[in-house]
Short mmCIF file of C-alpha atoms and ligand atoms in Angstrom, two decimals:
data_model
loop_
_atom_site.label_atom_id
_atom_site.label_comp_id
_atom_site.label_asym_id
_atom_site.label_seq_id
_atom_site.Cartn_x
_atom_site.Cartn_y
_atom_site.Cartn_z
CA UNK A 1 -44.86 45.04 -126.37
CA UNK A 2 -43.49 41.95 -127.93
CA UNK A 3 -41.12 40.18 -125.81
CA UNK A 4 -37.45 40.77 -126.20
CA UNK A 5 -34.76 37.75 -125.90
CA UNK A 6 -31.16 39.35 -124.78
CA UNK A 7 -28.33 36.87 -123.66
CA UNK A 8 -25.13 37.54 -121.81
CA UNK A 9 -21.84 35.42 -122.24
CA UNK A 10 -18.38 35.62 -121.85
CA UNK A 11 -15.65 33.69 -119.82
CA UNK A 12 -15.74 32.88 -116.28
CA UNK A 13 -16.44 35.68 -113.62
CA UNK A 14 -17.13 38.17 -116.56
CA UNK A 15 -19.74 40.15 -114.34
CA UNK A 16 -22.75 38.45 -116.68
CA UNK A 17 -24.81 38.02 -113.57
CA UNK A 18 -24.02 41.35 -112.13
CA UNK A 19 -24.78 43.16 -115.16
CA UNK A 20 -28.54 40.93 -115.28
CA UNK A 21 -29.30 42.51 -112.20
CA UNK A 22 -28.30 45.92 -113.10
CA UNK A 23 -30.27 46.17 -115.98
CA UNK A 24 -33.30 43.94 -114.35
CA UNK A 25 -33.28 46.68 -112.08
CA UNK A 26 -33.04 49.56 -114.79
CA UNK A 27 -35.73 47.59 -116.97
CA UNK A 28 -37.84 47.16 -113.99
CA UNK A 29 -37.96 50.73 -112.88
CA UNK A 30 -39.03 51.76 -116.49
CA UNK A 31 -41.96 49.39 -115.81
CA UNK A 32 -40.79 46.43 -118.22
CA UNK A 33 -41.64 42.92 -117.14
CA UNK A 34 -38.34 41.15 -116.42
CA UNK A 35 -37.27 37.69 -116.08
CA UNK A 36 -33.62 36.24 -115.09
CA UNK A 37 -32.55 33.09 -116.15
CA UNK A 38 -29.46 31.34 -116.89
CA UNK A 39 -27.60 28.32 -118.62
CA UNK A 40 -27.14 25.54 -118.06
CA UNK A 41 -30.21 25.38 -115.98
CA UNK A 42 -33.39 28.02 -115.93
CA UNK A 43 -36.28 25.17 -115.80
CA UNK A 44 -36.50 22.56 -113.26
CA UNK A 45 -35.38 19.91 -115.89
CA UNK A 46 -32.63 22.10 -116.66
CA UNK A 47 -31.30 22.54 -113.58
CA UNK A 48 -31.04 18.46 -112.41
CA UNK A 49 -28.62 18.39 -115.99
CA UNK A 50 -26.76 21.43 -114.63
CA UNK A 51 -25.72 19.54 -111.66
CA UNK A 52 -24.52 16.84 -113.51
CA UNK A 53 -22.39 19.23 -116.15
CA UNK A 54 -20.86 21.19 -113.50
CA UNK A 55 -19.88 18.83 -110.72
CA UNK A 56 -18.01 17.08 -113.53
CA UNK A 57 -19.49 13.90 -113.26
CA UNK A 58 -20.00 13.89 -117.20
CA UNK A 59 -16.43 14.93 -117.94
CA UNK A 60 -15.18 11.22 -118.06
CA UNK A 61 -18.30 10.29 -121.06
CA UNK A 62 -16.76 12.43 -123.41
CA UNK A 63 -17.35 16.59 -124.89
CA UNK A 64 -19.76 14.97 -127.51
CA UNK A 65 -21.96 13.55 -124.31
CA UNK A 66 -21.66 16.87 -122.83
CA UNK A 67 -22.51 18.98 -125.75
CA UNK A 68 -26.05 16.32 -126.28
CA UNK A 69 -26.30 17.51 -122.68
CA UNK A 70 -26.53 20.97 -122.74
CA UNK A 71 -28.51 20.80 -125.82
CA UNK A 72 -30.95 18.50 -123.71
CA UNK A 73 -30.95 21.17 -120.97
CA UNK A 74 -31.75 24.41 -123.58
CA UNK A 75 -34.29 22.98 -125.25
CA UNK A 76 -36.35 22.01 -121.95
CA UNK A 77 -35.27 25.70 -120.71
CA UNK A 78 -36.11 27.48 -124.32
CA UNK A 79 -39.93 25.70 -124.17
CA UNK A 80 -41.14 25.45 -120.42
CA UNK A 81 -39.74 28.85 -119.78
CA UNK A 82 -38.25 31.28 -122.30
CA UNK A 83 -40.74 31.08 -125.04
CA UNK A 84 -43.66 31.23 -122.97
CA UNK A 85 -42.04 34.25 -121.21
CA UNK A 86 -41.22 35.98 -124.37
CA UNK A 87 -45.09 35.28 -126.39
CA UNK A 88 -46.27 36.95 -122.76
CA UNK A 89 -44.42 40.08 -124.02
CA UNK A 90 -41.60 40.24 -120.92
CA UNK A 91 -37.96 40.77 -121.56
CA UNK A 92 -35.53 37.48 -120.61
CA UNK A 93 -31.74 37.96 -119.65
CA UNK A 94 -30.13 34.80 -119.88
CA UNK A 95 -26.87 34.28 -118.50
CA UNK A 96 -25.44 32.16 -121.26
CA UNK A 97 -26.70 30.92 -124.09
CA UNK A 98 -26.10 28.82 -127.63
CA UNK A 99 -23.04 30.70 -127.87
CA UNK A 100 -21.81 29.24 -124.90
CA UNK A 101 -21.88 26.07 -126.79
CA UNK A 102 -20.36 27.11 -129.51
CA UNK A 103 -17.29 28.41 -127.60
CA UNK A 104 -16.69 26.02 -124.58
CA UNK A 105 -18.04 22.37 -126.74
CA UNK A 106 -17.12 24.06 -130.27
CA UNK A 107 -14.12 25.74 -130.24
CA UNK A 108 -12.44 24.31 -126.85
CA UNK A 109 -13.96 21.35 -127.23
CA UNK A 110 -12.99 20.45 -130.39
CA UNK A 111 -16.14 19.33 -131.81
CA UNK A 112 -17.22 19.53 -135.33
CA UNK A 113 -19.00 22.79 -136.34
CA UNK A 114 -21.26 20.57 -137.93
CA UNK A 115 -22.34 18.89 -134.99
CA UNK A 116 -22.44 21.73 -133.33
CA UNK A 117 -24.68 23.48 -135.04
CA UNK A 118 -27.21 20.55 -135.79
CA UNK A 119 -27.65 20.43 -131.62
CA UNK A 120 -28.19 24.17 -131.51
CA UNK A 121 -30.83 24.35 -133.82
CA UNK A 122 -33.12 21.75 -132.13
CA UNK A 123 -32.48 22.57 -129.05
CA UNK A 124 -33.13 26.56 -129.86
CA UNK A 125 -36.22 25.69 -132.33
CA UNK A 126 -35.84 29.29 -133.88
CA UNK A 127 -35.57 31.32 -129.93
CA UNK A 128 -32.50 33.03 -131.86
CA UNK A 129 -31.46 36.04 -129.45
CA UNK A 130 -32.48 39.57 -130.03
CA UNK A 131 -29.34 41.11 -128.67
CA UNK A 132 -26.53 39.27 -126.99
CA UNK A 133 -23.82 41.41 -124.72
CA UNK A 134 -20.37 39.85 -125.17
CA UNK A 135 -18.60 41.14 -121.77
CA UNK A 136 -14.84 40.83 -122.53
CA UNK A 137 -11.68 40.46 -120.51
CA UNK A 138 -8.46 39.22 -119.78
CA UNK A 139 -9.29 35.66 -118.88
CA UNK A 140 -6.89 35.90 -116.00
CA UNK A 141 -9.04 39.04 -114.18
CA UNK A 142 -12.39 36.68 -114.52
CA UNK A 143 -10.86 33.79 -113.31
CA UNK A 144 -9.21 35.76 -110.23
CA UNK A 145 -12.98 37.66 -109.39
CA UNK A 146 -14.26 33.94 -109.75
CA UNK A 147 -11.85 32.40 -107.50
CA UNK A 148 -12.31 35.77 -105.07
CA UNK A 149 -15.94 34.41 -104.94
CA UNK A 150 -15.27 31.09 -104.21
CA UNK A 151 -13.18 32.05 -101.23
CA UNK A 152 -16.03 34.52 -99.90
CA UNK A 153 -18.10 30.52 -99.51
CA UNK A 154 -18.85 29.58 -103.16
CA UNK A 155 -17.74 26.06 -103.55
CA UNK A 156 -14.68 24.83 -105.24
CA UNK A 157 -13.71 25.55 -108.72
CA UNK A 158 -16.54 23.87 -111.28
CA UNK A 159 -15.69 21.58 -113.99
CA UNK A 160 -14.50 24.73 -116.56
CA UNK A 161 -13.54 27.04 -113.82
CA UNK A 162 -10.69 24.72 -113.20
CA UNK A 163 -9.27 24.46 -116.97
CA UNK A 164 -5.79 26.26 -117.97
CA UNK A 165 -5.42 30.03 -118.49
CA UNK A 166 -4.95 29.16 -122.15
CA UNK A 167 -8.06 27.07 -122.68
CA UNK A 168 -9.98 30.58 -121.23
CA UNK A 169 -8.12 33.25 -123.43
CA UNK A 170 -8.59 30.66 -126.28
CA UNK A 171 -12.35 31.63 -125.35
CA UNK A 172 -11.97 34.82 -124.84
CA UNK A 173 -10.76 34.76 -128.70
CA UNK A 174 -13.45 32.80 -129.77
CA UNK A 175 -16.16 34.68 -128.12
CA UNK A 176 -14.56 37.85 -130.02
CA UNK A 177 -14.53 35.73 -133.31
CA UNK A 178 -18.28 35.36 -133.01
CA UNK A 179 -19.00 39.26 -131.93
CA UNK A 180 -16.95 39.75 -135.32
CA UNK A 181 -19.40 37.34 -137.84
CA UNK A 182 -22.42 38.63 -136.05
CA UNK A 183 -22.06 42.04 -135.76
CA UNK A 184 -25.41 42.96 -135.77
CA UNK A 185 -26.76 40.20 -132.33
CA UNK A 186 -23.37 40.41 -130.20
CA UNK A 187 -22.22 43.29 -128.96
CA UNK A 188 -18.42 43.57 -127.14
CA UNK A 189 -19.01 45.38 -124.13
CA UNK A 190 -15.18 45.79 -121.78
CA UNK A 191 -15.99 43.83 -118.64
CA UNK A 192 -13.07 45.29 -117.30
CA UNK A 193 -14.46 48.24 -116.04
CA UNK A 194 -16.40 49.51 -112.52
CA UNK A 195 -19.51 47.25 -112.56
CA UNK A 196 -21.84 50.73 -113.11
CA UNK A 197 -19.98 51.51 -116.12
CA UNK A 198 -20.40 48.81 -117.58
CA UNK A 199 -24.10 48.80 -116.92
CA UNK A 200 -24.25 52.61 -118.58
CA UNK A 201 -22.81 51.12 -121.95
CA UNK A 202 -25.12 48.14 -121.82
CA UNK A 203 -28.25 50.26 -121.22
CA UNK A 204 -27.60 52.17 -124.13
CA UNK A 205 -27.46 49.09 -126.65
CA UNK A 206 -30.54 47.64 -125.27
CA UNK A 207 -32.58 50.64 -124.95
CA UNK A 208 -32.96 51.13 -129.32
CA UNK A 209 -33.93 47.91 -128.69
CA UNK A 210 -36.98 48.45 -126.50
CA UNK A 211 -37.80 51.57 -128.66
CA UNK A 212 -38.29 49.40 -131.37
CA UNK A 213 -40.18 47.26 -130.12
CA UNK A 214 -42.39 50.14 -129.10
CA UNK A 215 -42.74 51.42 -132.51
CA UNK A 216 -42.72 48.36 -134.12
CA UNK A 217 -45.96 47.67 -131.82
CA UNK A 218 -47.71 51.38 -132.49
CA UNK A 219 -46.92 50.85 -136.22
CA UNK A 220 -48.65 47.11 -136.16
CA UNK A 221 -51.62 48.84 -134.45
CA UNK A 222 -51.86 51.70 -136.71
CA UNK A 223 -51.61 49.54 -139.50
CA UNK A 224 -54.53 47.06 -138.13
CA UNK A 225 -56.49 50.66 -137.30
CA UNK A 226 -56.12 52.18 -140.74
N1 LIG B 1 -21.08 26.20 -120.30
C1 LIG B 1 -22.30 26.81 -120.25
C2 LIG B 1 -20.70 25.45 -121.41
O1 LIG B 1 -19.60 24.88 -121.43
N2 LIG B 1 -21.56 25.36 -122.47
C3 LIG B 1 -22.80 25.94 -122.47
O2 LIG B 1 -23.56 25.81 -123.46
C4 LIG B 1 -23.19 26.69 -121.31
C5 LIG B 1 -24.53 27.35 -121.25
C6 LIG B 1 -21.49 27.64 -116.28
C7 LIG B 1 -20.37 26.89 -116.95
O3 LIG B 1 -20.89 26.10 -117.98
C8 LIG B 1 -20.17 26.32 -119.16
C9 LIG B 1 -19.59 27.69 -119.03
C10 LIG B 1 -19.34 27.83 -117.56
O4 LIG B 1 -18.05 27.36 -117.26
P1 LIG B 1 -21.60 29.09 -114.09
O5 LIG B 1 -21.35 28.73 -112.67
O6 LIG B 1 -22.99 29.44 -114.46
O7 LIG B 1 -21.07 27.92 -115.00
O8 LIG B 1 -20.50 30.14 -114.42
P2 LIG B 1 -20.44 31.44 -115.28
O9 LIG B 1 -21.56 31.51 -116.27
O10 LIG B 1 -19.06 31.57 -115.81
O11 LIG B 1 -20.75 32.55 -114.26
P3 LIG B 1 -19.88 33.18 -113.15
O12 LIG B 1 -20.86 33.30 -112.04
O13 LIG B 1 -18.61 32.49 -112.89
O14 LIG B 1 -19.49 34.55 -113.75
P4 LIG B 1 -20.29 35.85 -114.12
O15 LIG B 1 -21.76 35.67 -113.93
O16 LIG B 1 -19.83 36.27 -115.43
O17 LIG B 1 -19.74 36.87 -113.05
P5 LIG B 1 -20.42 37.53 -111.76
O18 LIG B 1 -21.30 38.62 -112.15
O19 LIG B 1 -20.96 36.44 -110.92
O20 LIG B 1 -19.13 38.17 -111.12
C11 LIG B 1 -18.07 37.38 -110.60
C12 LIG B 1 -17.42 38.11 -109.40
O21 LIG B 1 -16.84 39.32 -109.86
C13 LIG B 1 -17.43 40.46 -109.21
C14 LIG B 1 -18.76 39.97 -108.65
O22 LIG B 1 -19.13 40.69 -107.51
C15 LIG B 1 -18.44 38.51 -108.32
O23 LIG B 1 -17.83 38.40 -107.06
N3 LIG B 1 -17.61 41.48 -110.26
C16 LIG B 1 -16.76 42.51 -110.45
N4 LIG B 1 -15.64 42.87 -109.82
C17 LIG B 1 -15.00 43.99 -110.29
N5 LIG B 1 -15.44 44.74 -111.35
C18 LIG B 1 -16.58 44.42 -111.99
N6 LIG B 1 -16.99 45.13 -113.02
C19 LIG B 1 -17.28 43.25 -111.54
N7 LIG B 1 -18.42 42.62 -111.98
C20 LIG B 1 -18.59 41.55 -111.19
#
């Protein structure tokens, strides 16, 4: 099977890594070869750019410095690990993705689209996502599940975490904006649900997705056979 490339994103304590391990799981059991990765981070350069991103210790260079940053950290994640996963025919959930970028540096960060846009495209060299589950919900009920987390031993707050309740429903409008001009890669999915349901609607909108993939392989064969 040719590899499939589905990203998850939304705002803070969404459920986007829950719902990666739910359908791991579900993938896995149908015998698909899975990986999990996330953003910022995912490759061992990555992940030493992550630290520096979410600790804060960028904050004071500027959301321009930050953006060049995560750009820096996607394209050493989209080369040393999701494209080589993806020509190996698995399936990669990403917890966050360019979209990410486009909401928290674009839209909140007030940077120019055009900017925007001319990081995402070198630092994604053409990985565009297959599907991408937009998991929405009040900003105030992802922030609380975050902050629930932090208090079971997760450290404090991280660098977004801590922004206003408007800067996160401003996302949560964003996010929606994007589902809306891309209709066909994001799909809204209501985060705020029990974690299972939500899992149930996701499975459905990836599994066309796998079946194509299926017959888009048997028809490539046929053709090469006939
Ligand atoms: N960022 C990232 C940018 O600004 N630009 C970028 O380009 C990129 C890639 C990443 C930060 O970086 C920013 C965005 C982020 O602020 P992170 O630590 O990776 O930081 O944070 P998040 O991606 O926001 O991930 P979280 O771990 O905070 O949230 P998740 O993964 O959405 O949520 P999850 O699954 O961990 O669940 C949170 C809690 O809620 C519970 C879980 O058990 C957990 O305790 N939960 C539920 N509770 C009730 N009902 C459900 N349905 C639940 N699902 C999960």
């Amino acid at each position: 099977m040719k590899g499939r490339f589905i990203t998850f994103e939304g705002g803070e304590g969404a459920g986007k890594s829950t719902q990666i391990q739910y359908l791991a799981e579900a993938l896995r059991t149908r015998g698909y070869d899975v990986v999990m990765t996330r953003e910022p981070g995912g490759s061992p350069g990555a992940e030493a750019v992550r630290h520096v991103l979410l600790s804060g210790a960028a904050e004071e260079f500027g959301v321009r410095m930050e953006a060049i940053l995560f750009a820096a950290a996607r394209s050493d994640h989209v080369e040393e690990l999701i494209r080589p996963a993806i020509d190996a025919g698995k399936i990669v959930l990403c917890d966050r993705f360019m979209d990410s970028s486009r909401v928290y540096q674009g839209v909140t960060g007030n940077l120019e689209p055009e900017f925007v846009s001319a990081l995402e495209r070198v630092a994604i060299n053409g990985m565009v996502p297959d599907l991408t589950i937009i998991l929405d919900l009040p900003a105030e009920v992802g922030l609380a599940r975050a902050r629930a987390r932090s208090g079971g031993g997760r450290a404090d707050p991280d660098r977004y975490e801590k922004e206003a309740l408007a800067v996160h429903e401003k996302r949560r409008e964003a996010f929606l904006d994007l589902a809306a001009k891309e209709p066909g890669r994001c799909k809204v999915v209501d985060g705020n649900q029990p974690a299972d349901a939500i899992a149930q609607s996701i499975e459905k909108l990836v599994h066309p997705l796998l079946d194509d993939a299926a017959s888009s392989d048997t028809d490539h064969a046929g053709a090469q056979q006939s």
